Short mmCIF file of C-alpha atoms in Angstrom, two decimals:
data_model
loop_
_atom_site.label_atom_id
_atom_site.label_comp_id
_atom_site.label_asym_id
_atom_site.label_seq_id
_atom_site.Cartn_x
_atom_site.Cartn_y
_atom_site.Cartn_z
CA MET E 4 -3.27 -21.21 -28.38
CA ALA E 5 -1.85 -19.57 -31.49
CA SER E 6 -1.51 -22.85 -33.39
CA PHE E 7 -5.05 -23.86 -32.47
CA LEU E 8 -6.45 -20.56 -33.66
CA ALA E 9 -4.45 -20.67 -36.86
CA SER E 10 -5.76 -24.15 -37.73
CA SER E 11 -9.39 -23.38 -36.93
CA ARG E 12 -11.87 -21.10 -38.61
CA VAL E 13 -12.22 -18.63 -35.75
CA PRO E 14 -13.17 -15.10 -36.86
CA MET E 15 -10.31 -12.63 -36.54
CA SER E 16 -12.35 -10.42 -34.21
CA VAL E 17 -12.65 -13.32 -31.78
CA VAL E 18 -8.95 -14.06 -32.14
CA MET E 19 -8.10 -10.51 -31.15
CA VAL E 20 -10.41 -10.65 -28.12
CA LEU E 21 -8.83 -13.91 -26.97
CA PHE E 22 -5.33 -12.53 -27.29
CA THR E 23 -6.35 -9.38 -25.44
CA LEU E 24 -7.77 -11.46 -22.61
CA ALA E 25 -4.62 -13.58 -22.53
CA SER E 26 -2.53 -10.43 -22.29
CA LEU E 27 -4.65 -9.10 -19.45
CA MET E 28 -4.40 -12.41 -17.62
CA GLY E 29 -0.64 -12.30 -17.97
CA SER E 30 -0.43 -8.80 -16.58
CA SER E 31 -2.71 -9.76 -13.67
CA LEU E 32 0.11 -11.90 -12.30
CA GLY E 33 2.02 -8.73 -11.52
CA ASN E 34 4.69 -7.88 -14.07
CA PHE E 35 6.62 -4.83 -12.95
CA TYR E 36 7.56 -3.84 -16.50
CA GLN E 37 3.86 -3.67 -17.41
CA ASP E 38 2.47 -2.26 -14.18
CA PHE E 39 5.03 0.29 -12.92
CA ASP E 40 7.41 3.07 -13.88
CA ILE E 41 10.70 3.79 -12.14
CA VAL E 42 10.50 7.46 -11.13
CA TRP E 43 13.45 8.04 -8.85
CA GLY E 44 16.93 6.74 -8.17
CA ASP E 45 18.13 5.70 -11.64
CA TRP E 46 19.91 2.33 -11.41
CA ARG E 47 19.06 2.03 -7.72
CA ALA E 48 15.61 0.78 -8.74
CA MET E 49 15.93 -2.47 -10.66
CA ILE E 50 13.34 -4.76 -12.26
CA LEU E 51 14.60 -8.35 -12.36
CA ASN E 52 13.52 -11.91 -13.22
CA ASP E 53 11.59 -10.96 -16.37
CA GLY E 54 9.51 -8.45 -14.45
CA GLU E 55 8.62 -10.64 -11.48
CA LEU E 56 10.87 -8.88 -8.95
CA LEU E 57 11.66 -5.24 -8.21
CA ASN E 58 14.44 -4.06 -5.88
CA LEU E 59 14.75 -0.57 -4.44
CA ASN E 60 18.16 0.51 -3.16
CA LEU E 61 19.33 3.34 -0.92
CA ASP E 62 22.87 4.65 -0.66
CA GLN E 63 24.29 7.87 0.74
CA ALA E 64 23.72 9.68 -2.56
CA SER E 65 20.07 8.79 -3.15
CA GLY E 66 17.11 6.56 -2.48
CA SER E 67 14.78 5.20 -5.17
CA GLY E 68 11.13 4.72 -6.00
CA PHE E 69 8.46 3.61 -8.44
CA GLN E 70 4.82 4.34 -9.23
CA SER E 71 1.97 2.44 -10.88
CA LYS E 72 1.09 3.16 -14.47
CA ASN E 73 -2.59 3.00 -13.55
CA GLU E 74 -4.63 5.21 -11.29
CA TYR E 75 -7.29 3.59 -9.12
CA LEU E 76 -10.54 4.84 -7.61
CA PHE E 77 -11.19 2.07 -5.07
CA GLY E 78 -9.54 -1.29 -5.06
CA LYS E 79 -8.16 -4.27 -3.22
CA ILE E 80 -4.42 -4.15 -3.81
CA ASP E 81 -1.76 -6.63 -2.67
CA MET E 82 2.03 -6.45 -2.77
CA GLN E 83 4.61 -8.77 -1.26
CA LEU E 84 7.59 -6.99 0.32
CA LYS E 85 10.82 -8.12 1.92
CA LEU E 86 12.25 -5.26 3.95
CA VAL E 87 15.81 -4.02 4.46
CA PRO E 88 17.63 -6.59 6.64
CA GLY E 89 20.17 -6.04 9.40
CA ASN E 90 20.81 -2.55 10.70
CA SER E 91 18.08 -0.60 8.90
CA ALA E 92 18.01 2.30 11.37
CA GLY E 93 17.21 5.62 9.71
CA THR E 94 15.63 4.08 6.62
CA VAL E 95 11.97 4.22 5.62
CA THR E 96 10.28 1.94 3.12
CA ALA E 97 7.02 3.62 2.09
CA TYR E 98 4.23 1.82 0.22
CA TYR E 99 1.13 3.93 -0.36
CA LEU E 100 -1.70 5.18 -2.54
CA GLN E 101 -1.74 8.91 -3.29
CA SER E 102 -3.65 11.34 -5.48
CA LYS E 103 -2.36 14.53 -7.06
CA GLY E 104 -2.66 18.16 -6.00
CA SER E 105 -2.46 20.23 -2.83
CA ALA E 106 -5.64 18.68 -1.36
CA TRP E 107 -4.48 15.14 -1.93
CA ASP E 108 -5.75 11.85 -0.57
CA GLU E 109 -3.36 9.16 0.68
CA ILE E 110 -3.37 5.71 2.28
CA ASP E 111 -0.01 4.84 3.88
CA PHE E 112 2.05 1.88 4.89
CA GLU E 113 5.48 3.04 6.12
CA PHE E 114 8.08 0.68 7.54
CA LEU E 115 10.48 2.40 9.92
CA GLY E 116 13.87 0.71 10.13
CA ASN E 117 15.68 -0.10 13.35
CA LEU E 118 18.91 -1.43 14.79
CA SER E 119 19.71 -5.09 14.19
CA GLY E 120 17.58 -7.27 16.44
CA ASP E 121 15.03 -4.56 17.19
CA PRO E 122 11.62 -4.77 15.51
CA TYR E 123 10.48 -2.70 12.58
CA ILE E 124 7.67 -0.25 13.26
CA LEU E 125 4.78 -0.36 10.79
CA HIS E 126 3.35 3.16 10.54
CA THR E 127 -0.09 3.69 8.97
CA ASN E 128 -1.94 6.88 8.11
CA VAL E 129 -4.92 8.12 6.10
CA TYR E 130 -5.07 11.52 4.41
CA SER E 131 -8.12 13.19 2.93
CA GLN E 132 -8.08 16.61 1.25
CA GLY E 133 -4.46 17.08 2.26
CA LYS E 134 -4.93 16.41 5.97
CA GLY E 135 -3.69 13.30 7.75
CA ASP E 136 -2.79 13.13 11.46
CA LYS E 137 -4.48 9.74 11.78
CA GLU E 138 -1.47 7.62 12.68
CA GLN E 139 -1.51 4.13 14.10
CA GLN E 140 1.71 2.15 14.59
CA PHE E 141 2.35 -1.54 15.09
CA TYR E 142 5.04 -4.10 15.76
CA LEU E 143 4.82 -7.01 13.34
CA TRP E 144 4.58 -10.54 14.73
CA PHE E 145 7.31 -11.89 12.41
CA ASP E 146 10.65 -10.84 10.92
CA PRO E 147 9.69 -8.85 7.79
CA THR E 148 13.26 -9.09 6.45
CA ALA E 149 13.55 -12.89 6.37
CA ASP E 150 10.99 -13.53 3.64
CA PHE E 151 8.27 -11.90 1.56
CA HIS E 152 5.02 -10.97 3.29
CA THR E 153 1.81 -9.61 1.79
CA TYR E 154 0.67 -6.08 2.61
CA SER E 155 -2.80 -5.20 1.33
CA ILE E 156 -5.13 -2.23 1.14
CA LEU E 157 -8.88 -2.63 0.75
CA TRP E 158 -10.35 0.71 -0.22
CA ASN E 159 -14.05 1.00 -0.97
CA PRO E 160 -16.61 3.78 -0.44
CA GLN E 161 -17.44 2.57 3.08
CA ARG E 162 -14.03 1.81 4.59
CA ILE E 163 -10.27 1.39 4.29
CA ILE E 164 -8.76 -1.78 5.75
CA PHE E 165 -5.03 -2.46 6.12
CA PHE E 166 -4.04 -6.15 5.99
CA VAL E 167 -0.80 -7.99 6.73
CA ASP E 168 -0.68 -11.54 5.36
CA GLY E 169 -4.47 -11.47 5.18
CA THR E 170 -4.89 -10.36 8.81
CA PRO E 171 -6.62 -6.99 9.26
CA ILE E 172 -4.62 -4.60 11.43
CA ARG E 173 -6.58 -1.39 10.99
CA GLU E 174 -9.98 -0.23 9.75
CA PHE E 175 -10.79 3.40 8.92
CA LYS E 176 -14.50 3.81 8.28
CA ASN E 177 -16.25 6.43 6.19
CA MET E 178 -17.62 8.88 8.76
CA GLU E 179 -18.50 11.77 6.47
CA SER E 180 -21.87 11.84 8.27
CA ILE E 181 -20.12 13.37 11.32
CA GLY E 182 -17.87 15.67 9.29
CA VAL E 183 -14.79 13.46 8.87
CA PRO E 184 -13.41 13.67 5.31
CA PHE E 185 -12.99 10.33 3.55
CA PRO E 186 -10.94 9.67 0.39
CA LYS E 187 -13.44 8.65 -2.24
CA TYR E 188 -13.41 11.31 -4.96
CA GLN E 189 -9.80 11.37 -6.20
CA PRO E 190 -8.10 8.54 -8.11
CA MET E 191 -4.75 7.47 -6.67
CA ARG E 192 -1.60 5.81 -7.95
CA LEU E 193 0.36 3.23 -6.01
CA TYR E 194 3.86 4.39 -5.02
CA SER E 195 6.78 2.93 -3.14
CA THR E 196 10.04 4.55 -2.08
CA LEU E 197 13.09 3.67 -0.01
CA TRP E 198 14.70 6.73 1.51
CA ASN E 199 16.78 8.12 4.34
CA ALA E 200 14.81 9.68 7.20
CA ASP E 201 17.30 9.46 10.04
CA ASN E 202 16.17 12.85 11.34
CA TRP E 203 12.99 11.17 12.71
CA ALA E 204 12.50 7.52 11.67
CA THR E 205 14.32 5.62 14.43
CA ARG E 206 13.79 6.62 18.07
CA GLY E 207 12.79 10.11 17.04
CA GLY E 208 16.01 10.66 15.10
CA LEU E 209 18.39 9.66 17.88
CA VAL E 210 19.72 6.70 15.86
CA LYS E 211 21.30 7.69 12.55
CA THR E 212 21.77 5.71 9.36
CA ASP E 213 24.96 3.63 9.31
CA TRP E 214 26.15 4.24 5.76
CA SER E 215 28.83 1.56 6.09
CA GLN E 216 25.91 -0.90 5.70
CA ALA E 217 24.79 0.60 2.37
CA PRO E 218 23.37 -0.13 -0.08
CA PHE E 219 20.12 -0.92 1.71
CA THR E 220 17.68 -3.03 -0.33
CA ALA E 221 13.93 -3.65 -0.17
CA SER E 222 12.35 -6.18 -2.56
CA TYR E 223 8.89 -6.49 -4.11
CA THR E 224 7.00 -9.24 -5.89
CA ASN E 225 3.50 -10.56 -6.67
CA PHE E 226 1.70 -7.27 -7.18
CA ASN E 227 -2.04 -7.86 -7.58
CA ALA E 228 -4.61 -5.21 -8.44
CA ASN E 229 -7.11 -7.46 -10.20
CA ASN E 230 -9.82 -6.38 -7.77
CA SER E 231 -9.67 -2.67 -8.44
CA CYS E 232 -11.35 0.08 -10.41
CA VAL E 233 -8.88 1.56 -12.88
CA TRP E 234 -9.41 5.25 -13.58
CA PHE E 235 -8.73 6.30 -17.16
CA ASN E 236 -9.74 9.43 -19.07
CA GLY E 237 -12.24 10.49 -16.42
CA SER E 238 -14.06 7.19 -16.03
CA SER E 239 -13.79 4.04 -13.96
CA SER E 240 -13.45 0.49 -15.22
CA CYS E 241 -16.14 -0.40 -12.68
CA ASP E 242 -18.67 1.97 -14.25
CA THR E 243 -20.36 -0.46 -16.61
CA ASN E 244 -23.84 -1.84 -17.08
CA ASN E 245 -22.51 -5.17 -18.24
CA PHE E 246 -21.38 -6.49 -14.86
CA SER E 247 -22.74 -6.43 -11.32
CA PRO E 248 -20.60 -4.51 -8.81
CA PRO E 249 -17.71 -6.59 -7.46
CA SER E 250 -18.17 -7.87 -3.91
CA TRP E 251 -15.10 -6.04 -2.57
CA LEU E 252 -16.78 -2.68 -3.31
CA SER E 253 -19.02 -3.33 -0.29
CA GLU E 254 -16.74 -5.71 1.64
CA ASP E 255 -16.82 -5.54 5.41
CA LEU E 256 -15.03 -7.43 8.16
CA ASP E 257 -16.85 -10.55 9.27
CA SER E 258 -16.81 -11.69 12.90
CA ALA E 259 -13.67 -13.82 12.46
CA ASN E 260 -11.74 -10.93 10.96
CA LEU E 261 -13.05 -8.54 13.61
CA ASP E 262 -11.58 -10.90 16.20
CA LYS E 263 -8.23 -10.87 14.35
CA LEU E 264 -8.31 -7.08 14.17
CA GLN E 265 -8.95 -6.85 17.90
CA TRP E 266 -6.11 -9.27 18.63
CA VAL E 267 -3.60 -7.23 16.60
CA GLN E 268 -4.70 -3.94 18.09
CA THR E 269 -4.53 -5.35 21.61
CA ASN E 270 -1.18 -7.12 21.25
CA ASN E 271 0.77 -5.29 18.54
CA MET E 272 -0.40 -1.67 18.40
CA ILE E 273 2.16 0.69 19.93
CA TYR E 274 0.63 4.06 19.01
CA ASN E 275 -2.90 5.25 18.32
CA TYR E 276 -3.66 8.92 17.70
CA CYS E 277 -7.08 8.36 19.22
CA THR E 278 -5.54 7.75 22.66
CA ASP E 279 -2.89 10.51 22.57
CA ALA E 280 -4.43 13.01 24.97
CA LYS E 281 -1.32 15.23 25.03
CA ARG E 282 -1.62 15.72 21.29
CA PHE E 283 -5.29 16.66 21.45
CA PRO E 284 -5.75 18.68 24.67
CA GLN E 285 -8.94 20.25 23.32
CA GLY E 286 -10.50 16.86 22.66
CA PHE E 287 -10.02 13.93 20.33
CA PRO E 288 -11.00 14.04 16.63
CA PRO E 289 -14.68 13.10 16.16
CA GLU E 290 -13.95 9.69 14.62
CA CYS E 291 -12.14 8.67 17.82
CA ASN E 292 -15.41 8.85 19.71
CA MET E 293 -17.11 6.33 17.44
CA SER E 294 -17.06 2.66 18.32
#
């Protein structure tokens, strides 16, 4: 493109716009150098392959983690992960959106390790104004350590949907109308960490981390936040009069995806706070009574 522009009589202002667009298109492919900062673990977090791959490592001294450079206020965000293989008992790989402050909002994927041959547990939760307690847990229908799989969050003003390889596994609707807080006012960064939680992660803490297997490694690639509203200096990239609102800002599950959601929740859900009567002896949270 540079040689073409140099040989043609294109105004410099147009040249700069074209190069800016080219740069943005390049970053949209998910370059970890451009999109993330390493925030924990020193050398245990490594960006490889010219920014196309990121590895987090855990040893007995420390885990590791990273965070997005951008903050988002709504978005459709994808990341491909390959989880810790083998005996991952005691380890947790967390991948989540979170805002700042004591009354924070948060949307969680957490992958709880297990003994070799036993399935990972995918733990999900939603926090609003610092309060969560909305856990649902699932077994995956594949080995998440053998290859990369895509874990996605759709977050718009009406709902939050968790996806695995494009299949919805959980929907949390905005039910502010019945007094249930919903995260829609605070911008959030994307974080991921790999850490030791053997006091609770595997069988309630009965199975401890086997440090002879360290270092433990989780890998990331193909980050995509093209369909998102970036929050910068108090304003959103979606607040513009030049473009119509993107479709994902009002996206819902169609009938086919509702069927997929029902299949996963029937066959793969292993815990739902909305059915835990021992935990809520005075009655379930109000959102649990909504269809």
